[in-house]
Amino acid sequence: LLILMMFRHGLRVSEAIALRRDDADLAQSRLWVTRLKNGLSVEHPIEGDELRALRRWLAARDDVLPWLFVSERRQPLTRQAVNYIVGTVAKRAGLGPVHPHMLRHSCGFALANRGYDLRLIQDYLGHRDPRHTAHYTRTAASRFDGLW
C-alpha cells in the first residue's frame, strides 16, 4: 500500500510518512496530500484498488494512532524504514537499486506517457514552477502523435 500510494500520488518520502488517517476520506474516495518543499497541497482521488487496500490495511490495525503508516513499534515510519522497504521490494522483484523518490518520478513519467497536459501534471505533483514538471514530458514520444 505504501509503495502504491507513493507511486500513484507522486509522494515524497516525507509526505508519505506524514500522512494521517484523517487525510484519507474513504467515504468520498479522496486523499488530502500535504505537499512539502513549498509545494501546492491538493486533494487526489483514490482509485478502487487503492481504496480496497486502504480499507484492508486500516481494518487490520488494532490501534487508534493518527498516522496512516506505522512501524511495528507503533511509531510513524521513518525515512530510513521507507528506504529499506522500497529497496527490499525492488531486490525481491529483481530490479537494480531503487530509491523511494524514483516512485515520484515514475508517477510524473507515467502521467506524461498517458498524454496528460503539463499543467495538470504540475498541479498533481504540487510543483509551483512548471520547469520542475517539464522534464517528464520531454521523453513522452506520444506527445508527437498526430502532429502530421
CSV table of N, CA and C in Angstrom, one decimal:
chain,number,residue,atom,x,y,z
A,1,LEU,N,0.8,-1.2,0.0
A,1,LEU,CA,0.0,0.0,0.0
A,1,LEU,C,0.9,1.3,0.0
A,2,LEU,N,1.9,1.2,0.8
A,2,LEU,CA,2.8,2.4,0.9
A,2,LEU,C,3.4,2.7,-0.5
A,3,ILE,N,3.9,1.7,-1.2
A,3,ILE,CA,4.5,1.8,-2.5
A,3,ILE,C,3.5,2.3,-3.5
A,4,LEU,N,2.4,1.7,-3.5
A,4,LEU,CA,1.3,2.0,-4.4
A,4,LEU,C,0.9,3.5,-4.3
A,5,MET,N,0.8,3.9,-3.0
A,5,MET,CA,0.4,5.3,-2.8
A,5,MET,C,1.5,6.3,-3.1
A,6,MET,N,2.7,5.9,-2.8
A,6,MET,CA,3.8,6.8,-3.2
A,6,MET,C,3.9,7.0,-4.7
A,7,PHE,N,3.7,5.9,-5.4
A,7,PHE,CA,3.7,6.0,-6.9
A,7,PHE,C,2.5,6.8,-7.4
A,8,ARG,N,1.3,6.3,-7.0
A,8,ARG,CA,0.1,6.9,-7.6
A,8,ARG,C,-0.1,8.3,-7.3
A,9,HIS,N,0.4,8.8,-6.1
A,9,HIS,CA,0.2,10.2,-5.8
A,9,HIS,C,1.5,11.0,-5.9
A,10,GLY,N,2.5,10.4,-6.4
A,10,GLY,CA,3.8,11.1,-6.5
A,10,GLY,C,4.3,11.6,-5.2
A,11,LEU,N,4.2,10.8,-4.2
A,11,LEU,CA,4.6,11.3,-2.8
A,11,LEU,C,6.1,11.2,-2.6
A,12,ARG,N,6.6,12.3,-2.0
A,12,ARG,CA,8.0,12.2,-1.4
A,12,ARG,C,7.9,11.4,-0.2
A,13,VAL,N,9.1,10.9,0.3
A,13,VAL,CA,9.1,10.0,1.5
A,13,VAL,C,8.5,10.8,2.6
A,14,SER,N,8.9,12.0,2.8
A,14,SER,CA,8.4,12.8,3.9
A,14,SER,C,6.9,13.1,3.9
A,15,GLU,N,6.4,13.2,2.7
A,15,GLU,CA,4.9,13.3,2.5
A,15,GLU,C,4.2,12.0,2.9
A,16,ALA,N,4.8,10.9,2.5
A,16,ALA,CA,4.1,9.6,2.7
A,16,ALA,C,4.1,9.3,4.2
A,17,ILE,N,5.2,9.6,4.9
A,17,ILE,CA,5.3,9.2,6.3
A,17,ILE,C,4.5,10.2,7.2
A,18,ALA,N,4.2,11.4,6.6
A,18,ALA,CA,3.4,12.4,7.3
A,18,ALA,C,1.9,12.2,7.2
A,19,LEU,N,1.5,11.3,6.2
A,19,LEU,CA,0.0,11.0,6.0
A,19,LEU,C,-0.6,10.6,7.3
A,20,ARG,N,-1.8,11.1,7.5
A,20,ARG,CA,-2.6,10.7,8.7
A,20,ARG,C,-3.8,10.0,8.3
A,21,ARG,N,-4.4,9.3,9.2
A,21,ARG,CA,-5.7,8.5,8.8
A,21,ARG,C,-6.7,9.5,8.3
A,22,ASP,N,-6.8,10.7,8.9
A,22,ASP,CA,-7.9,11.6,8.5
A,22,ASP,C,-7.6,12.3,7.2
A,23,ASP,N,-6.4,12.1,6.6
A,23,ASP,CA,-6.1,12.6,5.3
A,23,ASP,C,-6.8,11.8,4.2
A,24,ALA,N,-7.2,10.5,4.6
A,24,ALA,CA,-7.9,9.6,3.6
A,24,ALA,C,-9.4,9.6,4.0
A,25,ASP,N,-10.1,10.2,3.1
A,25,ASP,CA,-11.6,10.2,3.2
A,25,ASP,C,-12.1,9.0,2.4
A,26,LEU,N,-12.3,7.9,3.1
A,26,LEU,CA,-12.7,6.7,2.4
A,26,LEU,C,-14.1,6.8,1.9
A,27,ALA,N,-15.0,7.5,2.5
A,27,ALA,CA,-16.4,7.7,2.1
A,27,ALA,C,-16.5,8.4,0.7
A,28,GLN,N,-15.6,9.4,0.6
A,28,GLN,CA,-15.6,10.2,-0.7
A,28,GLN,C,-14.5,9.7,-1.7
A,29,SER,N,-13.7,8.8,-1.3
A,29,SER,CA,-12.5,8.3,-2.1
A,29,SER,C,-11.6,9.4,-2.5
A,30,ARG,N,-11.2,10.1,-1.4
A,30,ARG,CA,-10.3,11.3,-1.6
A,30,ARG,C,-9.1,11.2,-0.6
A,31,LEU,N,-8.0,11.7,-1.1
A,31,LEU,CA,-6.8,11.8,-0.2
A,31,LEU,C,-6.3,13.2,-0.2
A,32,TRP,N,-6.1,13.8,1.0
A,32,TRP,CA,-5.5,15.1,1.1
A,32,TRP,C,-4.0,14.9,1.1
A,33,VAL,N,-3.3,15.5,0.1
A,33,VAL,CA,-1.9,15.4,0.1
A,33,VAL,C,-1.3,16.7,0.4
A,34,THR,N,-0.6,16.8,1.6
A,34,THR,CA,0.0,18.0,2.0
A,34,THR,C,1.5,17.9,1.5
A,35,ARG,N,1.7,18.8,0.5
A,35,ARG,CA,3.0,18.8,-0.2
A,35,ARG,C,4.0,19.6,0.6
A,36,LEU,N,5.2,19.1,0.5
A,36,LEU,CA,6.3,19.8,1.2
A,36,LEU,C,7.2,20.6,0.2
A,37,LYS,N,8.3,21.1,0.6
A,37,LYS,CA,9.2,21.9,-0.2
A,37,LYS,C,8.4,23.0,-0.9
A,38,ASN,N,7.5,23.7,-0.2
A,38,ASN,CA,6.7,24.8,-0.7
A,38,ASN,C,5.8,24.4,-1.8
A,39,GLY,N,5.4,23.1,-1.9
A,39,GLY,CA,4.6,22.7,-3.0
A,39,GLY,C,3.1,23.0,-2.7
A,40,LEU,N,2.3,22.8,-3.7
A,40,LEU,CA,0.9,23.1,-3.5
A,40,LEU,C,0.1,21.9,-3.1
A,41,SER,N,-0.5,22.0,-1.9
A,41,SER,CA,-1.2,20.8,-1.4
A,41,SER,C,-2.5,20.7,-2.1
A,42,VAL,N,-3.0,19.5,-2.3
A,42,VAL,CA,-4.1,19.2,-3.2
A,42,VAL,C,-4.8,17.9,-2.7
A,43,GLU,N,-6.1,17.8,-3.2
A,43,GLU,CA,-6.9,16.6,-2.9
A,43,GLU,C,-6.8,15.7,-4.1
A,44,HIS,N,-6.5,14.4,-3.9
A,44,HIS,CA,-6.4,13.5,-5.0
A,44,HIS,C,-7.5,12.5,-4.9
A,45,PRO,N,-8.0,11.9,-6.0
A,45,PRO,CA,-8.9,10.8,-6.0
A,45,PRO,C,-8.2,9.5,-5.5
A,46,ILE,N,-8.9,8.7,-4.9
A,46,ILE,CA,-8.4,7.3,-4.5
A,46,ILE,C,-9.1,6.3,-5.4
A,47,GLU,N,-8.3,5.6,-6.2
A,47,GLU,CA,-8.9,4.6,-7.1
A,47,GLU,C,-9.4,3.4,-6.4
A,48,GLY,N,-10.2,2.6,-7.0
A,48,GLY,CA,-10.8,1.4,-6.4
A,48,GLY,C,-9.9,0.4,-5.7
A,49,ASP,N,-8.8,0.1,-6.5
A,49,ASP,CA,-7.9,-0.9,-5.9
A,49,ASP,C,-7.2,-0.4,-4.7
A,50,GLU,N,-6.8,0.9,-4.8
A,50,GLU,CA,-6.2,1.6,-3.6
A,50,GLU,C,-7.1,1.7,-2.5
A,51,LEU,N,-8.4,2.1,-2.7
A,51,LEU,CA,-9.4,2.2,-1.7
A,51,LEU,C,-9.6,0.9,-0.9
A,52,ARG,N,-9.7,-0.2,-1.7
A,52,ARG,CA,-9.8,-1.5,-1.1
A,52,ARG,C,-8.6,-1.9,-0.2
A,53,ALA,N,-7.4,-1.6,-0.7
A,53,ALA,CA,-6.2,-1.8,0.1
A,53,ALA,C,-6.1,-1.0,1.3
A,54,LEU,N,-6.5,0.3,1.2
A,54,LEU,CA,-6.6,1.1,2.4
A,54,LEU,C,-7.6,0.6,3.4
A,55,ARG,N,-8.7,0.2,3.0
A,55,ARG,CA,-9.7,-0.4,3.9
A,55,ARG,C,-9.2,-1.6,4.6
A,56,ARG,N,-8.5,-2.5,3.9
A,56,ARG,CA,-8.0,-3.7,4.4
A,56,ARG,C,-6.9,-3.4,5.5
A,57,TRP,N,-6.0,-2.4,5.1
A,57,TRP,CA,-4.9,-2.0,6.0
A,57,TRP,C,-5.5,-1.5,7.3
A,58,LEU,N,-6.4,-0.6,7.2
A,58,LEU,CA,-7.0,0.0,8.4
A,58,LEU,C,-7.8,-1.0,9.2
A,59,ALA,N,-8.5,-1.9,8.6
A,59,ALA,CA,-9.2,-2.9,9.3
A,59,ALA,C,-8.3,-3.9,10.1
A,60,ALA,N,-7.1,-4.1,9.5
A,60,ALA,CA,-6.1,-5.0,10.2
A,60,ALA,C,-5.4,-4.4,11.4
A,61,ARG,N,-5.5,-3.1,11.5
A,61,ARG,CA,-4.8,-2.4,12.6
A,61,ARG,C,-5.7,-2.4,13.8
A,62,ASP,N,-5.0,-2.6,15.0
A,62,ASP,CA,-5.7,-2.6,16.3
A,62,ASP,C,-5.3,-1.4,17.1
A,63,ASP,N,-5.0,-0.3,16.5
A,63,ASP,CA,-4.6,0.9,17.2
A,63,ASP,C,-5.5,2.1,16.8
A,64,VAL,N,-5.3,3.2,17.5
A,64,VAL,CA,-6.0,4.4,17.1
A,64,VAL,C,-5.0,5.5,16.8
A,65,LEU,N,-3.8,5.1,16.5
A,65,LEU,CA,-2.7,6.1,16.2
A,65,LEU,C,-3.1,6.9,15.0
A,66,PRO,N,-2.8,8.2,14.9
A,66,PRO,CA,-3.2,9.1,13.9
A,66,PRO,C,-2.5,8.8,12.5
A,67,TRP,N,-1.4,8.2,12.5
A,67,TRP,CA,-0.6,8.1,11.2
A,67,TRP,C,-1.2,7.0,10.4
A,68,LEU,N,-1.1,7.2,9.1
A,68,LEU,CA,-1.6,6.2,8.2
A,68,LEU,C,-0.7,5.0,8.1
A,69,PHE,N,0.6,5.3,8.1
A,69,PHE,CA,1.6,4.2,8.1
A,69,PHE,C,2.4,4.2,9.4
A,70,VAL,N,2.4,3.1,10.0
A,70,VAL,CA,3.1,3.0,11.3
A,70,VAL,C,4.1,1.8,11.3
A,71,SER,N,5.1,1.9,12.1
A,71,SER,CA,6.1,0.8,12.3
A,71,SER,C,5.6,-0.3,13.2
A,72,GLU,N,6.3,-1.3,13.4
A,72,GLU,CA,6.0,-2.4,14.3
A,72,GLU,C,6.0,-1.8,15.8
A,73,ARG,N,6.7,-0.8,16.0
A,73,ARG,CA,6.8,-0.2,17.3
A,73,ARG,C,5.8,0.9,17.5
A,74,ARG,N,4.8,0.9,16.6
A,74,ARG,CA,3.7,1.9,16.7
A,74,ARG,C,4.1,3.3,16.7
A,75,GLN,N,5.0,3.6,15.8
A,75,GLN,CA,5.5,5.0,15.6
A,75,GLN,C,5.3,5.2,14.1
A,76,PRO,N,5.3,6.5,13.7
A,76,PRO,CA,5.3,6.8,12.3
A,76,PRO,C,6.5,6.2,11.6
A,77,LEU,N,6.4,5.7,10.4
A,77,LEU,CA,7.6,5.2,9.7
A,77,LEU,C,8.6,6.3,9.6
A,78,THR,N,9.9,5.9,9.6
A,78,THR,CA,11.0,6.8,9.4
A,78,THR,C,11.4,6.8,7.9
A,79,ARG,N,12.2,7.8,7.5
A,79,ARG,CA,12.7,7.8,6.1
A,79,ARG,C,13.5,6.6,5.9
A,80,GLN,N,14.3,6.2,6.8
A,80,GLN,CA,15.2,5.0,6.7
A,80,GLN,C,14.3,3.7,6.5
A,81,ALA,N,13.2,3.6,7.2
A,81,ALA,CA,12.3,2.5,7.1
A,81,ALA,C,11.7,2.4,5.7
A,82,VAL,N,11.3,3.5,5.1
A,82,VAL,CA,10.8,3.6,3.8
A,82,VAL,C,11.8,3.2,2.8
A,83,ASN,N,13.1,3.7,2.9
A,83,ASN,CA,14.2,3.4,2.1
A,83,ASN,C,14.4,1.9,2.1
A,84,TYR,N,14.4,1.3,3.3
A,84,TYR,CA,14.6,-0.2,3.4
A,84,TYR,C,13.4,-0.9,2.7
A,85,ILE,N,12.2,-0.5,3.0
A,85,ILE,CA,11.1,-1.2,2.4
A,85,ILE,C,11.1,-1.2,0.8
A,86,VAL,N,11.4,0.0,0.3
A,86,VAL,CA,11.4,0.1,-1.2
A,86,VAL,C,12.6,-0.7,-1.7
A,87,GLY,N,13.7,-0.6,-1.1
A,87,GLY,CA,14.9,-1.3,-1.6
A,87,GLY,C,14.7,-2.8,-1.5
A,88,THR,N,14.1,-3.3,-0.4
A,88,THR,CA,13.9,-4.7,-0.3
A,88,THR,C,12.9,-5.3,-1.3
A,89,VAL,N,11.8,-4.5,-1.5
A,89,VAL,CA,10.9,-5.0,-2.5
A,89,VAL,C,11.5,-5.0,-3.9
A,90,ALA,N,12.3,-3.9,-4.2
A,90,ALA,CA,12.9,-3.9,-5.5
A,90,ALA,C,13.9,-5.1,-5.7
A,91,LYS,N,14.6,-5.4,-4.7
A,91,LYS,CA,15.6,-6.5,-4.7
A,91,LYS,C,14.8,-7.8,-5.0
A,92,ARG,N,13.7,-8.0,-4.3
A,92,ARG,CA,12.9,-9.2,-4.4
A,92,ARG,C,12.3,-9.3,-5.8
A,93,ALA,N,12.0,-8.1,-6.4
A,93,ALA,CA,11.5,-8.1,-7.8
A,93,ALA,C,12.6,-8.2,-8.9
A,94,GLY,N,13.8,-8.3,-8.4
A,94,GLY,CA,14.9,-8.5,-9.4
A,94,GLY,C,15.3,-7.2,-10.1
A,95,LEU,N,15.0,-6.1,-9.4
A,95,LEU,CA,15.4,-4.8,-10.0
A,95,LEU,C,16.7,-4.3,-9.5
A,96,GLY,N,17.3,-3.4,-10.1
A,96,GLY,CA,18.5,-2.8,-9.6
A,96,GLY,C,18.2,-1.9,-8.4
A,97,PRO,N,19.2,-1.1,-8.0
A,97,PRO,CA,19.0,-0.2,-6.9
A,97,PRO,C,17.8,0.8,-7.2
A,98,VAL,N,16.9,0.8,-6.2
A,98,VAL,CA,15.7,1.6,-6.4
A,98,VAL,C,15.6,2.5,-5.1
A,99,HIS,N,15.4,3.7,-5.2
A,99,HIS,CA,15.1,4.6,-4.0
A,99,HIS,C,13.7,5.2,-4.1
A,100,PRO,N,13.2,5.5,-3.0
A,100,PRO,CA,11.8,5.9,-3.0
A,100,PRO,C,11.4,7.1,-3.9
A,101,HIS,N,12.3,8.1,-4.1
A,101,HIS,CA,12.0,9.2,-4.9
A,101,HIS,C,11.8,8.8,-6.4
A,102,MET,N,12.3,7.6,-6.8
A,102,MET,CA,12.0,7.1,-8.1
A,102,MET,C,10.5,6.9,-8.3
A,103,LEU,N,9.8,6.6,-7.3
A,103,LEU,CA,8.3,6.4,-7.4
A,103,LEU,C,7.7,7.7,-7.8
A,104,ARG,N,8.1,8.8,-7.2
A,104,ARG,CA,7.6,10.1,-7.6
A,104,ARG,C,7.9,10.5,-9.0
A,105,HIS,N,9.1,10.2,-9.5
A,105,HIS,CA,9.5,10.5,-10.9
A,105,HIS,C,8.7,9.5,-11.8
A,106,SER,N,8.5,8.3,-11.4
A,106,SER,CA,7.7,7.4,-12.2
A,106,SER,C,6.3,7.8,-12.4
A,107,CYS,N,5.7,8.4,-11.3
A,107,CYS,CA,4.4,9.0,-11.4
A,107,CYS,C,4.3,10.0,-12.5
A,108,GLY,N,5.3,11.0,-12.5
A,108,GLY,CA,5.3,12.0,-13.5
A,108,GLY,C,5.5,11.5,-14.9
A,109,PHE,N,6.4,10.6,-15.1
A,109,PHE,CA,6.6,10.0,-16.4
A,109,PHE,C,5.4,9.2,-16.8
A,110,ALA,N,4.7,8.5,-15.9
A,110,ALA,CA,3.5,7.7,-16.3
A,110,ALA,C,2.4,8.6,-16.8
A,111,LEU,N,2.2,9.7,-16.0
A,111,LEU,CA,1.1,10.6,-16.4
A,111,LEU,C,1.5,11.3,-17.8
A,112,ALA,N,2.7,11.7,-18.0
A,112,ALA,CA,3.1,12.3,-19.3
A,112,ALA,C,3.0,11.3,-20.4
A,113,ASN,N,3.3,10.0,-20.2
A,113,ASN,CA,3.2,9.0,-21.2
A,113,ASN,C,1.7,8.7,-21.5
A,114,ARG,N,0.9,9.0,-20.6
A,114,ARG,CA,-0.6,8.8,-20.9
A,114,ARG,C,-1.1,10.0,-21.6
A,115,GLY,N,-0.3,11.0,-21.9
A,115,GLY,CA,-0.7,12.2,-22.7
A,115,GLY,C,-1.3,13.3,-21.9
A,116,TYR,N,-1.2,13.3,-20.6
A,116,TYR,CA,-1.8,14.3,-19.8
A,116,TYR,C,-1.0,15.6,-20.0
A,117,ASP,N,-1.7,16.7,-19.9
A,117,ASP,CA,-1.2,18.1,-20.0
A,117,ASP,C,-0.1,18.4,-19.0
A,118,LEU,N,0.9,19.1,-19.3
A,118,LEU,CA,1.9,19.5,-18.4
A,118,LEU,C,1.4,20.3,-17.2
A,119,ARG,N,0.4,21.1,-17.4
A,119,ARG,CA,-0.2,21.9,-16.3
A,119,ARG,C,-0.9,21.0,-15.3
A,120,LEU,N,-1.6,20.0,-15.8
A,120,LEU,CA,-2.3,19.0,-15.0
A,120,LEU,C,-1.3,18.2,-14.1
A,121,ILE,N,-0.2,17.8,-14.7
A,121,ILE,CA,0.8,17.0,-14.0
A,121,ILE,C,1.5,17.9,-13.0
A,122,GLN,N,1.7,19.2,-13.3
A,122,GLN,CA,2.3,20.1,-12.4
A,122,GLN,C,1.4,20.3,-11.2
A,123,ASP,N,0.1,20.4,-11.4
A,123,ASP,CA,-0.8,20.6,-10.2
A,123,ASP,C,-0.8,19.3,-9.4
A,124,TYR,N,-0.9,18.1,-10.1
A,124,TYR,CA,-1.0,16.8,-9.4
A,124,TYR,C,0.2,16.6,-8.5
A,125,LEU,N,1.4,16.9,-9.0
A,125,LEU,CA,2.6,16.7,-8.2
A,125,LEU,C,2.9,17.8,-7.3
A,126,GLY,N,2.1,18.9,-7.3
A,126,GLY,CA,2.3,20.0,-6.4
A,126,GLY,C,3.5,21.0,-6.7
A,127,HIS,N,3.9,20.9,-8.0
A,127,HIS,CA,5.0,21.8,-8.4
A,127,HIS,C,4.5,23.3,-8.5
A,128,ARG,N,5.2,24.2,-8.0
A,128,ARG,CA,4.9,25.6,-8.2
A,128,ARG,C,5.4,26.1,-9.5
A,129,ASP,N,6.6,25.6,-9.9
A,129,ASP,CA,7.3,26.0,-11.1
A,129,ASP,C,7.2,25.0,-12.2
A,130,PRO,N,6.7,25.3,-13.3
A,130,PRO,CA,6.5,24.3,-14.4
A,130,PRO,C,7.8,23.7,-14.9
A,131,ARG,N,8.9,24.4,-14.7
A,131,ARG,CA,10.2,23.8,-15.1
A,131,ARG,C,10.5,22.5,-14.4
A,132,HIS,N,10.0,22.3,-13.2
A,132,HIS,CA,10.2,21.1,-12.4
A,132,HIS,C,9.4,19.9,-13.0
A,133,THR,N,8.3,20.3,-13.8
A,133,THR,CA,7.5,19.3,-14.4
A,133,THR,C,7.8,19.0,-15.8
A,134,ALA,N,8.4,19.9,-16.5
A,134,ALA,CA,8.7,19.8,-17.9
A,134,ALA,C,9.5,18.6,-18.3
A,135,HIS,N,10.4,18.2,-17.5
A,135,HIS,CA,11.3,17.1,-17.9
A,135,HIS,C,10.5,15.8,-18.0
A,136,TYR,N,9.4,15.7,-17.4
A,136,TYR,CA,8.6,14.4,-17.5
A,136,TYR,C,8.0,14.3,-18.9
A,137,THR,N,7.7,15.5,-19.5
A,137,THR,CA,7.0,15.4,-20.9
A,137,THR,C,8.0,15.3,-22.0
A,138,ARG,N,9.3,15.6,-21.8
A,138,ARG,CA,10.3,15.6,-22.8
A,138,ARG,C,10.5,14.2,-23.4
A,139,THR,N,10.4,13.2,-22.6
A,139,THR,CA,10.6,11.8,-23.0
A,139,THR,C,9.4,11.1,-23.5
A,140,ALA,N,8.2,11.7,-23.4
A,140,ALA,CA,7.0,11.1,-23.8
A,140,ALA,C,6.8,11.2,-25.3
A,141,ALA,N,7.2,10.1,-26.0
A,141,ALA,CA,7.1,10.1,-27.5
A,141,ALA,C,5.7,10.4,-28.0
A,142,SER,N,4.7,10.0,-27.2
A,142,SER,CA,3.3,10.2,-27.6
A,142,SER,C,2.9,11.6,-27.8
A,143,ARG,N,3.7,12.5,-27.3
A,143,ARG,CA,3.3,13.9,-27.4
A,143,ARG,C,3.4,14.4,-28.9
A,144,PHE,N,4.2,13.6,-29.7
A,144,PHE,CA,4.3,14.0,-31.1
A,144,PHE,C,3.2,13.3,-32.0
A,145,ASP,N,2.5,12.4,-31.4
A,145,ASP,CA,1.5,11.6,-32.2
A,145,ASP,C,0.5,12.6,-32.7
A,146,GLY,N,0.1,12.5,-34.0
A,146,GLY,CA,-0.9,13.3,-34.6
A,146,GLY,C,-0.4,14.6,-35.1
A,147,LEU,N,0.8,14.9,-35.0
A,147,LEU,CA,1.3,16.2,-35.5
A,147,LEU,C,1.2,16.4,-37.0
A,148,TRP,N,1.3,15.3,-37.7
A,148,TRP,CA,1.2,15.3,-39.1
A,148,TRP,C,0.2,14.4,-39.6
